[in-house]
CSV table of C-alpha atoms and ligand atoms in Angstrom, one decimal:
chain,number,residue,atom,x,y,z
A,266,UNK,CA,161.7,26.9,-11.3
A,267,UNK,CA,163.6,23.7,-10.6
A,268,UNK,CA,167.1,25.1,-10.6
A,269,UNK,CA,167.6,28.0,-8.2
A,270,UNK,CA,171.4,28.3,-7.6
A,271,UNK,CA,170.7,31.0,-5.0
A,272,UNK,CA,169.6,28.3,-2.5
A,273,UNK,CA,173.3,27.3,-2.2
A,274,UNK,CA,174.2,30.9,-1.3
A,275,UNK,CA,171.6,31.6,1.3
A,276,UNK,CA,173.7,31.8,4.4
A,277,UNK,CA,177.4,31.7,5.4
A,278,UNK,CA,177.3,28.1,6.6
A,279,UNK,CA,176.0,26.9,3.3
A,280,UNK,CA,178.3,29.1,1.3
A,281,UNK,CA,181.3,27.8,3.3
A,282,UNK,CA,180.3,24.1,2.7
A,283,UNK,CA,181.0,24.3,-1.0
A,284,UNK,CA,183.6,27.1,-1.1
A,285,UNK,CA,186.2,25.7,-3.6
A,286,UNK,CA,189.1,28.0,-2.7
A,287,UNK,CA,190.5,28.8,0.7
A,288,UNK,CA,193.7,30.6,1.6
A,289,UNK,CA,195.7,29.4,4.5
A,290,UNK,CA,198.8,31.1,5.9
A,291,UNK,CA,200.7,28.0,4.9
A,292,UNK,CA,200.2,29.1,1.3
A,293,UNK,CA,201.8,32.5,1.8
A,294,UNK,CA,205.4,33.6,1.5
A,295,UNK,CA,206.2,37.1,2.8
A,296,UNK,CA,208.9,39.1,0.9
A,297,UNK,CA,211.0,41.3,3.2
A,298,UNK,CA,213.5,43.9,2.4
A,299,UNK,CA,216.7,44.1,4.5
A,300,UNK,CA,219.4,46.7,4.9
A,301,UNK,CA,222.8,46.8,6.4
A,302,UNK,CA,222.8,47.1,10.2
A,303,UNK,CA,224.1,50.7,10.6
A,304,UNK,CA,220.9,52.0,9.0
A,305,UNK,CA,217.5,52.7,10.5
A,306,UNK,CA,214.4,50.9,9.5
A,307,UNK,CA,212.8,52.9,6.7
A,308,UNK,CA,209.5,52.7,5.0
A,309,UNK,CA,209.4,52.2,1.2
A,310,UNK,CA,207.4,55.2,0.0
A,311,UNK,CA,205.7,53.4,-2.8
A,312,UNK,CA,204.9,50.4,-0.6
A,313,UNK,CA,203.2,51.8,2.5
A,314,UNK,CA,203.5,49.3,5.3
A,315,UNK,CA,206.7,47.7,3.9
A,316,UNK,CA,210.1,48.5,5.4
A,317,UNK,CA,213.8,48.1,4.7
A,318,UNK,CA,214.8,46.2,7.9
A,319,UNK,CA,218.1,46.0,9.7
A,320,UNK,CA,218.8,42.7,11.5
A,321,UNK,CA,217.0,43.3,14.8
A,322,UNK,CA,213.9,44.6,13.1
A,323,UNK,CA,214.0,41.6,10.7
A,324,UNK,CA,214.1,39.2,13.6
A,325,UNK,CA,211.2,41.0,15.3
A,326,UNK,CA,209.2,41.0,12.1
A,327,UNK,CA,209.8,37.3,11.6
A,328,UNK,CA,208.8,36.5,15.1
A,329,UNK,CA,205.5,38.3,14.9
A,330,UNK,CA,204.7,36.7,11.5
A,331,UNK,CA,205.5,33.2,12.9
A,332,UNK,CA,203.0,33.8,15.7
A,333,UNK,CA,200.4,34.5,13.0
A,334,UNK,CA,201.3,31.3,11.1
A,335,UNK,CA,203.3,32.9,8.3
A,336,UNK,CA,206.5,30.7,8.2
A,337,UNK,CA,208.2,31.3,4.9
A,338,UNK,CA,210.1,34.5,4.0
A,339,UNK,CA,211.7,35.7,0.9
A,340,UNK,CA,214.5,38.2,1.6
A,341,UNK,CA,215.7,41.0,-0.7
A,342,UNK,CA,218.8,43.1,0.1
A,343,UNK,CA,218.9,46.9,-0.3
A,344,UNK,CA,222.6,47.4,-1.1
A,345,UNK,CA,224.5,50.6,-0.7
A,346,UNK,CA,225.5,52.1,-4.1
A,347,UNK,CA,229.2,52.1,-3.1
A,348,UNK,CA,229.2,48.3,-2.9
A,349,UNK,CA,227.7,47.7,-6.3
A,350,UNK,CA,229.9,46.8,-9.3
A,351,UNK,CA,229.6,45.5,-12.8
A,352,UNK,CA,230.0,41.8,-11.7
A,353,UNK,CA,227.9,42.0,-8.5
A,354,UNK,CA,230.8,40.6,-6.5
A,355,UNK,CA,229.3,41.8,-3.2
A,356,UNK,CA,226.6,39.2,-3.7
A,357,UNK,CA,228.9,36.4,-2.6
A,358,UNK,CA,231.4,38.3,-0.5
A,359,UNK,CA,232.1,37.0,3.0
A,360,UNK,CA,231.1,40.3,4.6
A,361,UNK,CA,227.8,40.5,2.8
A,362,UNK,CA,225.2,41.6,5.4
A,363,UNK,CA,222.5,39.7,3.6
A,364,UNK,CA,224.3,36.3,4.0
A,365,UNK,CA,224.9,37.2,7.7
A,366,UNK,CA,221.2,38.0,8.2
A,367,UNK,CA,220.2,34.6,6.7
A,368,UNK,CA,222.5,32.9,9.1
A,369,UNK,CA,221.3,34.9,12.1
A,370,UNK,CA,217.6,34.3,11.1
A,371,UNK,CA,218.1,30.5,10.8
A,372,UNK,CA,219.9,30.4,14.0
A,373,UNK,CA,217.2,32.2,15.9
A,374,UNK,CA,214.2,30.6,14.1
A,375,UNK,CA,215.4,27.2,12.7
A,376,UNK,CA,211.7,26.4,11.9
A,377,UNK,CA,211.3,29.4,9.6
A,378,UNK,CA,211.8,28.7,5.9
A,379,UNK,CA,214.1,31.2,4.2
A,380,UNK,CA,213.9,31.8,0.5
A,381,UNK,CA,216.7,33.9,-1.0
A,382,UNK,CA,216.8,35.9,-4.2
A,383,UNK,CA,219.4,35.0,-6.8
A,384,UNK,CA,219.9,37.8,-9.4
A,385,UNK,CA,222.5,40.4,-10.0
A,386,UNK,CA,220.4,43.6,-10.0
A,387,UNK,CA,220.5,44.5,-6.3
A,388,UNK,CA,224.3,44.4,-6.5
A,389,UNK,CA,224.9,45.5,-10.0
A,390,UNK,CA,226.2,49.0,-10.9
A,391,UNK,CA,224.2,48.6,-14.2
A,392,UNK,CA,221.0,47.7,-12.4
A,393,UNK,CA,220.5,44.7,-14.7
A,394,UNK,CA,220.1,41.0,-13.9
A,395,UNK,CA,223.1,40.0,-15.9
A,396,UNK,CA,226.6,40.9,-16.8
A,397,UNK,CA,226.6,43.8,-19.2
A,398,UNK,CA,228.9,44.3,-22.2
A,399,UNK,CA,228.6,46.9,-24.9
A,400,UNK,CA,225.0,47.5,-23.9
A,401,UNK,CA,224.1,43.8,-24.1
A,402,UNK,CA,223.1,41.4,-21.2
A,403,UNK,CA,225.4,38.4,-21.5
A,404,UNK,CA,223.8,35.1,-20.6
A,405,UNK,CA,226.5,32.5,-19.9
A,406,UNK,CA,229.0,34.7,-17.9
A,407,UNK,CA,226.0,35.6,-15.7
A,408,UNK,CA,225.5,31.9,-14.8
A,409,UNK,CA,228.9,31.9,-13.2
A,410,UNK,CA,227.9,34.8,-10.9
A,411,UNK,CA,224.5,33.2,-10.1
A,412,UNK,CA,226.1,29.9,-9.2
A,413,UNK,CA,228.5,31.6,-6.7
A,414,UNK,CA,225.6,33.6,-5.2
A,415,UNK,CA,223.5,30.4,-4.8
A,416,UNK,CA,226.2,28.5,-3.1
A,417,UNK,CA,227.0,31.4,-0.7
A,418,UNK,CA,223.3,31.6,0.2
A,419,UNK,CA,223.0,27.9,0.7
A,420,UNK,CA,226.1,28.0,2.9
A,421,UNK,CA,224.4,30.7,5.0
A,422,UNK,CA,221.4,28.4,5.5
A,423,UNK,CA,218.9,29.3,2.7
A,424,UNK,CA,216.1,26.6,2.3
A,425,UNK,CA,214.9,27.7,-1.1
A,426,UNK,CA,216.9,29.5,-3.8
A,427,UNK,CA,214.9,31.9,-6.0
A,428,UNK,CA,216.6,32.7,-9.3
A,429,UNK,CA,214.7,35.8,-10.5
A,430,UNK,CA,216.9,36.8,-13.4
A,431,UNK,CA,215.5,34.9,-16.5
A,432,UNK,CA,218.9,33.9,-17.9
A,433,UNK,CA,218.7,30.7,-20.0
A,434,UNK,CA,220.1,27.6,-18.4
A,435,UNK,CA,220.4,29.0,-14.9
A,436,UNK,CA,218.3,26.4,-13.1
A,437,UNK,CA,220.5,23.6,-14.4
A,438,UNK,CA,223.7,25.5,-13.6
A,439,UNK,CA,222.5,26.3,-10.0
A,440,UNK,CA,221.4,22.8,-9.4
A,441,UNK,CA,224.8,21.5,-10.5
A,442,UNK,CA,226.8,23.8,-8.4
A,443,UNK,CA,224.6,23.3,-5.3
A,444,UNK,CA,224.8,19.5,-5.6
A,445,UNK,CA,228.6,19.7,-6.1
A,446,UNK,CA,228.9,21.8,-3.0
A,447,UNK,CA,226.9,19.3,-1.0
A,448,UNK,CA,223.5,21.2,-1.0
A,449,UNK,CA,221.3,18.7,-2.7
A,450,UNK,CA,218.6,19.4,-0.2
A,451,UNK,CA,218.3,23.1,-1.0
A,452,UNK,CA,215.3,23.7,-3.2
A,453,UNK,CA,215.0,25.9,-6.3
A,454,UNK,CA,211.9,28.0,-6.9
A,455,UNK,CA,212.4,29.2,-10.4
A,456,UNK,CA,211.0,32.5,-11.6
A,457,UNK,CA,209.8,30.6,-14.7
A,458,UNK,CA,207.4,32.9,-16.4
A,459,UNK,CA,208.6,36.3,-15.4
A,460,UNK,CA,207.2,39.1,-17.6
A,461,UNK,CA,208.8,42.5,-18.5
A,462,UNK,CA,206.2,44.3,-16.3
A,463,UNK,CA,205.4,47.9,-15.2
A,464,UNK,CA,204.3,46.4,-11.9
A,465,UNK,CA,207.8,46.1,-10.5
A,466,UNK,CA,208.3,49.8,-10.1
A,467,UNK,CA,207.8,50.1,-6.3
A,468,UNK,CA,210.2,47.1,-5.8
A,469,UNK,CA,212.9,48.9,-7.7
A,470,UNK,CA,212.3,51.9,-5.5
A,471,UNK,CA,212.7,49.7,-2.4
A,472,UNK,CA,216.1,48.4,-3.6
A,473,UNK,CA,217.1,51.4,-5.7
A,474,UNK,CA,217.7,48.7,-8.4
A,475,UNK,CA,216.2,50.2,-11.6
A,476,UNK,CA,218.2,49.5,-14.7
A,477,UNK,CA,220.7,52.3,-15.4
A,478,UNK,CA,220.0,52.0,-19.2
A,479,UNK,CA,217.4,50.3,-21.3
A,480,UNK,CA,214.9,47.9,-20.0
A,481,UNK,CA,214.7,44.1,-19.3
A,482,UNK,CA,212.9,43.1,-22.4
A,483,UNK,CA,215.7,40.9,-23.8
A,484,UNK,CA,215.4,38.6,-20.8
A,485,UNK,CA,212.0,39.0,-19.2
A,486,UNK,CA,209.0,37.8,-21.2
A,487,UNK,CA,206.7,39.7,-23.5
A,488,UNK,CA,203.3,40.3,-21.7
A,489,UNK,CA,201.6,39.4,-24.9
A,490,UNK,CA,202.8,35.8,-24.8
A,491,UNK,CA,201.3,32.7,-23.2
A,492,UNK,CA,202.9,29.9,-25.3
A,493,UNK,CA,206.4,31.0,-24.3
A,494,UNK,CA,205.5,30.4,-20.7
A,495,UNK,CA,205.1,26.7,-21.6
A,496,UNK,CA,208.5,26.6,-23.1
A,497,UNK,CA,210.1,28.3,-20.1
A,498,UNK,CA,208.3,25.9,-17.8
A,499,UNK,CA,209.4,22.8,-19.8
A,500,UNK,CA,213.0,23.9,-19.6
A,501,UNK,CA,212.9,24.8,-15.9
A,502,UNK,CA,211.1,21.5,-15.1
A,503,UNK,CA,213.6,19.5,-17.1
A,504,UNK,CA,216.5,21.4,-15.4
A,505,UNK,CA,215.2,20.3,-12.0
A,506,UNK,CA,213.2,23.3,-10.6
A,507,UNK,CA,211.2,22.3,-7.5
A,508,UNK,CA,208.6,25.0,-8.0
A,509,UNK,CA,207.6,27.0,-11.1
A,510,UNK,CA,206.7,30.6,-10.5
A,511,UNK,CA,204.6,33.1,-12.5
A,512,UNK,CA,205.2,36.8,-12.0
A,513,UNK,CA,203.3,39.1,-11.8
A,514,UNK,CA,200.2,37.4,-10.7
A,515,UNK,CA,197.1,39.4,-11.5
A,516,UNK,CA,197.6,40.1,-15.2
A,517,UNK,CA,198.8,36.6,-15.7
A,518,UNK,CA,196.1,34.3,-14.1
A,519,UNK,CA,195.8,32.5,-17.4
A,520,UNK,CA,199.5,31.6,-17.2
A,521,UNK,CA,199.2,30.4,-13.7
A,522,UNK,CA,196.3,28.1,-14.7
A,523,UNK,CA,198.3,26.8,-17.8
A,524,UNK,CA,201.3,25.8,-15.7
A,525,UNK,CA,199.1,24.2,-13.0
A,526,UNK,CA,197.4,22.1,-15.6
A,527,UNK,CA,200.6,21.0,-17.2
A,528,UNK,CA,203.3,20.4,-14.6
A,529,UNK,CA,203.3,18.1,-11.5
A,530,UNK,CA,205.3,20.5,-9.3
A,531,UNK,CA,204.0,23.2,-7.0
A,532,UNK,CA,203.1,26.4,-8.8
A,533,UNK,CA,204.0,29.7,-7.2
A,534,UNK,CA,202.7,33.2,-8.1
A,535,UNK,CA,204.3,36.5,-7.2
A,536,UNK,CA,201.7,39.1,-6.2
A,537,UNK,CA,204.2,41.9,-7.0
A,538,UNK,CA,204.9,45.3,-5.6
A,539,UNK,CA,202.8,47.3,-8.1
A,540,UNK,CA,199.8,45.1,-7.4
A,541,UNK,CA,200.1,45.8,-3.7
A,542,UNK,CA,200.8,49.6,-4.2
A,543,UNK,CA,197.6,50.0,-6.4
A,544,UNK,CA,195.4,48.6,-3.7
A,545,UNK,CA,197.1,50.6,-0.9
A,546,UNK,CA,196.7,53.8,-3.0
A,547,UNK,CA,193.0,53.2,-3.8
A,548,UNK,CA,192.4,52.3,-0.1
A,549,UNK,CA,194.2,55.4,1.1
A,550,UNK,CA,191.9,57.5,-1.0
A,551,UNK,CA,188.8,55.7,0.4
A,552,UNK,CA,188.0,54.4,-3.1
A,553,UNK,CA,188.0,50.7,-2.3
A,554,UNK,CA,187.3,48.3,0.6
A,555,UNK,CA,190.9,47.3,1.3
A,556,UNK,CA,190.5,44.0,3.1
A,557,UNK,CA,187.7,42.8,0.9
A,558,UNK,CA,189.7,43.6,-2.2
A,559,UNK,CA,192.9,42.0,-0.8
A,560,UNK,CA,191.1,38.8,-0.1
A,561,UNK,CA,189.5,38.8,-3.5
A,562,UNK,CA,192.9,39.3,-5.2
A,563,UNK,CA,194.5,36.4,-3.2
A,564,UNK,CA,191.5,34.1,-3.9
A,565,UNK,CA,191.8,34.8,-7.6
A,566,UNK,CA,195.5,33.8,-7.7
A,567,UNK,CA,194.7,30.7,-5.7
A,568,UNK,CA,191.7,29.8,-7.8
A,569,UNK,CA,193.7,30.2,-11.0
A,570,UNK,CA,196.0,27.4,-9.7
A,571,UNK,CA,198.7,28.8,-7.5
A,572,UNK,CA,199.8,26.6,-4.6
A,573,UNK,CA,201.9,29.3,-3.0
A,574,UNK,CA,201.6,33.0,-3.2
A,575,UNK,CA,204.4,35.5,-2.6
A,576,UNK,CA,202.7,38.6,-1.3
A,577,UNK,CA,203.3,41.8,0.6
A,578,UNK,CA,199.8,41.2,2.1
A,579,UNK,CA,200.9,38.1,3.9
A,580,UNK,CA,201.1,39.4,7.4
A,581,UNK,CA,198.0,41.6,7.2
A,582,UNK,CA,196.1,38.8,5.7
A,583,UNK,CA,197.2,36.5,8.5
A,584,UNK,CA,196.1,39.1,11.0
A,585,UNK,CA,192.7,39.6,9.4
A,586,UNK,CA,192.2,35.8,9.4
A,587,UNK,CA,193.2,35.5,13.0
A,588,UNK,CA,190.8,38.3,14.0
A,589,UNK,CA,188.0,36.7,12.0
A,590,UNK,CA,187.6,39.7,9.8
A,591,UNK,CA,187.2,37.8,6.5
B,735,PBG,C1,214.7,41.3,-10.0
B,735,PBG,C2,213.5,41.2,-9.2
B,735,PBG,C3,212.4,42.1,-9.4
B,735,PBG,C4,211.4,41.7,-8.5
B,735,PBG,C5,211.9,40.6,-7.8
B,735,PBG,N1,213.2,40.3,-8.3
B,735,PBG,C6,212.2,43.2,-10.3
B,735,PBG,C7,212.8,43.3,-11.6
B,735,PBG,O1,212.8,42.3,-12.4
B,735,PBG,O2,213.2,44.4,-11.9
B,735,PBG,C8,210.0,42.3,-8.4
B,735,PBG,C9,209.2,42.0,-7.3
B,735,PBG,C10,208.1,43.0,-7.0
B,735,PBG,O3,207.8,43.9,-7.9
B,735,PBG,O4,207.4,42.9,-6.0
B,735,PBG,N2,215.6,40.3,-9.9
């Protein structure tokens, strides 16, 4: 036998020599949930190991992540029901605790990169990502709200704005209002191909942000479609998005690959809450090797073409890597 591929797998040194895909903590963004300061830190039931953090706990968490080499954080606010309204006005209100936390975080750790979420759902009494009228999600009036939210977050010190709403034209609108307000350095990571997915369930538990009626299928994409992702990507690219994101990650590796092959900007993938929860649940039952499976998941996302991965595994992965348990 002249060709024996197994020779190139015979020990770890040789395997490592030609390993095509490696994950570094620089490639990871850690999503963190935050709550108003008068509340205690609480664990999200469907996301074991993930907490809603008041400010002090947030700062502690960021500090320990930074020591492990995780330096980019995506913050999501869990907003009290009494502050929600139809137009999500709390999202850009001066007293908004989320904006205050961004400011405090950047003050304490100027070298940390803060990504923020731009969408109405955590602040909306309807639980939708857009303004609702007669049971419909209105596109253009929503852009106004997203613009105000983006500017407020940029003023607070956000480095990257993450519009996660899937309204048409929002990247261009946000780019324009940011530039007009003097924030031409603030980046936009657009949720470009965001699918209407069952895998967001635990996230909606974390923020208590599930839609109060209907679903999100008139704005989030149909899981059956790949071509539409190209259209969304062309639009976001033309509108000035600095990164294009695919979400969720695991069921959409083909879409990650497609965008990577076709667009000369960094591609991000969101390894979402349901993907994390499935692995945690299987591991808690002793049905799967947790760390091995986690690494395999992250590798598959990277191998498909993601440059950066938003993942709830970020800190644990960094710890595993530091301890040499990979
Ligand atoms: C909504 C938003 C969602 C997530 C991030 N931003 C859920 C949704 O569209 O309902 C999901 C993230 C996750 O599941 O980890 N703007």
